[in-house]
């Protein structure tokens, strides 16, 4: 799909450039940002626009304020953090549009940066309302989408706004996301290995059905593995199972077998008598999970098996932890996978908030080829879908 990027726009000087960023970042109870990866990821695009003399208008959502103004969800802390990173004052607007915002926009000089307030303070954002899009555009002449993580949603600042601003483009973060994804899925170096984890099969059903046609190996961990293990006839105690998806799990495994895709499942696991960080736990093979016990992590033999599966990989995609890594007792499997992927010789691409957090917690983030800023958007690309936010940038 032909997309124009910000550095392909000839003249930004003096122009109002609206950049949709994703500053939906975690904060503590006092409003201090605890993790700023998404803000840092947007810096190259913002700095480029500033250096070209653009008047930069930034917009993002934060949390789920449900279309109402709520100070708890103000974007101001993100604006403050951006000021620190840019070493330049970022003006925080009191709203997304209106007379006060008009004054601030009209007073902007080339190289200035203005941050609009949380877009989701208005229902028009999530309703993809064109009138709302025109209001938040604030007279911008150029629109740049650098918010990959929300580009799977047809919201006003992602889709409708491309119909009210004459020139549209993607930022450098979006370019990186699409380039690495294309390298992984459309033009991969084989063997291509997909590693999937997390709690449920249902959230990744379409992903699995797409991947089984493209990859050489599939590694399944996390809670979702136990639906597949039960489909194979194992008793899995109180482990998380989606019984209604057992027939689908069987079909996916059958399809993998017919296509010659090697399908890896855990051979042992860390089991506990309750979902509690202090619960009694021990290691058991998947054939020996007692009734009333639940598996909350993959075991050491599974970690070794999965690591061996990656040894000849040339491209690895990973989404979803191997266990409940937020609890120390059940974190070893996820950290082991993070280290195995980081130490592989493959191009390694990681997507999803939990997986991102796990890689950082394991201390190996700098060894991964690319960490996507998107969770839902990353999964939808894996499913083979065209993201609304990307489609809207199509140069006709």
mmCIF file of N, CA and C in Angstrom, residues 265-271 281-286 296-308 311 322 329-337 340:
data_model
loop_
_atom_site.group_PDB
_atom_site.id
_atom_site.type_symbol
_atom_site.label_atom_id
_atom_site.label_comp_id
_atom_site.label_asym_id
_atom_site.label_seq_id
_atom_site.Cartn_x
_atom_site.Cartn_y
_atom_site.Cartn_z
ATOM 1 N N UNK A 265 4.324 -27.602 22.322
ATOM 2 C CA UNK A 265 3.536 -27.328 23.525
ATOM 3 C C UNK A 265 4.380 -27.672 24.753
ATOM 4 N N UNK A 266 4.034 -27.130 25.926
ATOM 5 C CA UNK A 266 4.817 -27.451 27.124
ATOM 6 C C UNK A 266 4.810 -28.949 27.430
ATOM 7 N N UNK A 267 5.927 -29.419 27.969
ATOM 8 C CA UNK A 267 6.011 -30.817 28.418
ATOM 9 C C UNK A 267 5.988 -30.905 29.939
ATOM 10 N N UNK A 268 6.270 -29.771 30.585
ATOM 11 C CA UNK A 268 6.136 -29.699 32.045
ATOM 12 C C UNK A 268 5.703 -28.288 32.417
ATOM 13 N N UNK A 269 5.292 -28.113 33.646
ATOM 14 C CA UNK A 269 4.792 -26.812 34.072
ATOM 15 C C UNK A 269 4.959 -26.621 35.575
ATOM 16 N N UNK A 270 4.881 -25.374 35.978
ATOM 17 C CA UNK A 270 4.883 -25.047 37.407
ATOM 18 C C UNK A 270 3.423 -24.961 37.826
ATOM 19 N N UNK A 271 3.030 -25.835 38.757
ATOM 20 C CA UNK A 271 1.626 -25.869 39.171
ATOM 21 C C UNK A 271 1.473 -25.348 40.594
ATOM 22 N N UNK A 281 3.665 -24.485 45.361
ATOM 23 C CA UNK A 281 3.865 -24.805 43.945
ATOM 24 C C UNK A 281 4.985 -25.814 43.760
ATOM 25 N N UNK A 282 4.910 -26.573 42.685
ATOM 26 C CA UNK A 282 5.992 -27.477 42.311
ATOM 27 C C UNK A 282 5.913 -27.767 40.821
ATOM 28 N N UNK A 283 6.931 -28.450 40.316
ATOM 29 C CA UNK A 283 7.002 -28.745 38.884
ATOM 30 C C UNK A 283 6.403 -30.126 38.621
ATOM 31 N N UNK A 284 5.583 -30.205 37.585
ATOM 32 C CA UNK A 284 4.974 -31.481 37.191
ATOM 33 C C UNK A 284 4.988 -31.598 35.675
ATOM 34 N N UNK A 285 5.046 -32.819 35.177
ATOM 35 C CA UNK A 285 4.891 -33.007 33.736
ATOM 36 C C UNK A 285 3.432 -32.725 33.385
ATOM 37 N N UNK A 286 3.159 -32.458 32.112
ATOM 38 C CA UNK A 286 1.787 -32.132 31.725
ATOM 39 C C UNK A 286 0.862 -33.343 31.860
ATOM 40 N N UNK A 296 0.636 -22.477 36.163
ATOM 41 C CA UNK A 296 0.773 -21.026 36.062
ATOM 42 C C UNK A 296 2.061 -20.586 35.356
ATOM 43 N N UNK A 297 2.858 -21.558 34.915
ATOM 44 C CA UNK A 297 4.072 -21.238 34.166
ATOM 45 C C UNK A 297 4.555 -22.499 33.462
ATOM 46 N N UNK A 298 5.369 -22.325 32.425
ATOM 47 C CA UNK A 298 6.004 -23.497 31.837
ATOM 48 C C UNK A 298 7.157 -23.925 32.748
ATOM 49 N N UNK A 299 7.505 -25.207 32.708
ATOM 50 C CA UNK A 299 8.583 -25.730 33.533
ATOM 51 C C UNK A 299 9.935 -25.671 32.847
ATOM 52 N N UNK A 300 10.998 -26.101 33.535
ATOM 53 C CA UNK A 300 12.354 -26.016 32.969
ATOM 54 C C UNK A 300 12.565 -26.873 31.721
ATOM 55 N N UNK A 301 11.931 -28.041 31.647
ATOM 56 C CA UNK A 301 12.083 -28.885 30.455
ATOM 57 C C UNK A 301 11.429 -28.213 29.244
ATOM 58 N N UNK A 302 10.289 -27.573 29.472
ATOM 59 C CA UNK A 302 9.610 -26.845 28.389
ATOM 60 C C UNK A 302 10.463 -25.667 27.928
ATOM 61 N N UNK A 303 11.047 -24.957 28.891
ATOM 62 C CA UNK A 303 11.909 -23.809 28.558
ATOM 63 C C UNK A 303 13.087 -24.270 27.691
ATOM 64 N N UNK A 304 13.665 -25.421 28.037
ATOM 65 C CA UNK A 304 14.788 -25.970 27.258
ATOM 66 C C UNK A 304 14.332 -26.396 25.864
ATOM 67 N N UNK A 305 13.150 -27.024 25.796
ATOM 68 C CA UNK A 305 12.587 -27.452 24.510
ATOM 69 C C UNK A 305 12.325 -26.257 23.604
ATOM 70 N N UNK A 306 11.704 -25.222 24.155
ATOM 71 C CA UNK A 306 11.377 -24.039 23.369
ATOM 72 C C UNK A 306 12.652 -23.330 22.900
ATOM 73 N N UNK A 307 13.648 -23.294 23.772
ATOM 74 C CA UNK A 307 14.925 -22.673 23.412
ATOM 75 C C UNK A 307 15.568 -23.426 22.248
ATOM 76 N N UNK A 308 15.497 -24.762 22.306
ATOM 77 C CA UNK A 308 16.055 -25.592 21.220
ATOM 78 C C UNK A 308 15.324 -25.330 19.912
ATOM 79 N N UNK A 311 16.852 -22.458 17.880
ATOM 80 C CA UNK A 311 18.285 -22.464 17.527
ATOM 81 C C UNK A 311 18.568 -22.237 16.055
ATOM 82 N N UNK A 322 4.819 -16.577 28.879
ATOM 83 C CA UNK A 322 4.738 -18.031 29.063
ATOM 84 C C UNK A 322 4.023 -18.425 30.349
ATOM 85 N N UNK A 329 7.108 -16.320 41.534
ATOM 86 C CA UNK A 329 7.146 -17.787 41.532
ATOM 87 C C UNK A 329 6.831 -18.373 40.160
ATOM 88 N N UNK A 330 6.185 -17.573 39.297
ATOM 89 C CA UNK A 330 5.746 -18.085 37.998
ATOM 90 C C UNK A 330 6.307 -17.246 36.838
ATOM 91 N N UNK A 331 7.488 -16.665 37.053
ATOM 92 C CA UNK A 331 8.083 -15.769 36.059
ATOM 93 C C UNK A 331 9.233 -16.404 35.282
ATOM 94 N N UNK A 332 9.764 -17.536 35.777
ATOM 95 C CA UNK A 332 10.990 -18.076 35.182
ATOM 96 C C UNK A 332 10.824 -18.488 33.720
ATOM 97 N N UNK A 333 9.668 -19.044 33.378
ATOM 98 C CA UNK A 333 9.448 -19.487 32.005
ATOM 99 C C UNK A 333 9.472 -18.331 31.026
ATOM 100 N N UNK A 334 8.815 -17.228 31.385
ATOM 101 C CA UNK A 334 8.779 -16.050 30.512
ATOM 102 C C UNK A 334 10.165 -15.444 30.375
ATOM 103 N N UNK A 335 10.893 -15.342 31.489
ATOM 104 C CA UNK A 335 12.235 -14.762 31.443
ATOM 105 C C UNK A 335 13.190 -15.647 30.647
ATOM 106 N N UNK A 336 13.016 -16.950 30.761
ATOM 107 C CA UNK A 336 13.837 -17.880 29.992
ATOM 108 C C UNK A 336 13.583 -17.698 28.494
ATOM 109 N N UNK A 337 12.312 -17.558 28.122
ATOM 110 C CA UNK A 337 11.969 -17.330 26.716
ATOM 111 C C UNK A 337 12.550 -16.005 26.234
ATOM 112 N N UNK A 340 16.197 -16.543 25.632
ATOM 113 C CA UNK A 340 16.426 -17.392 24.454
ATOM 114 C C UNK A 340 16.225 -16.605 23.160
#
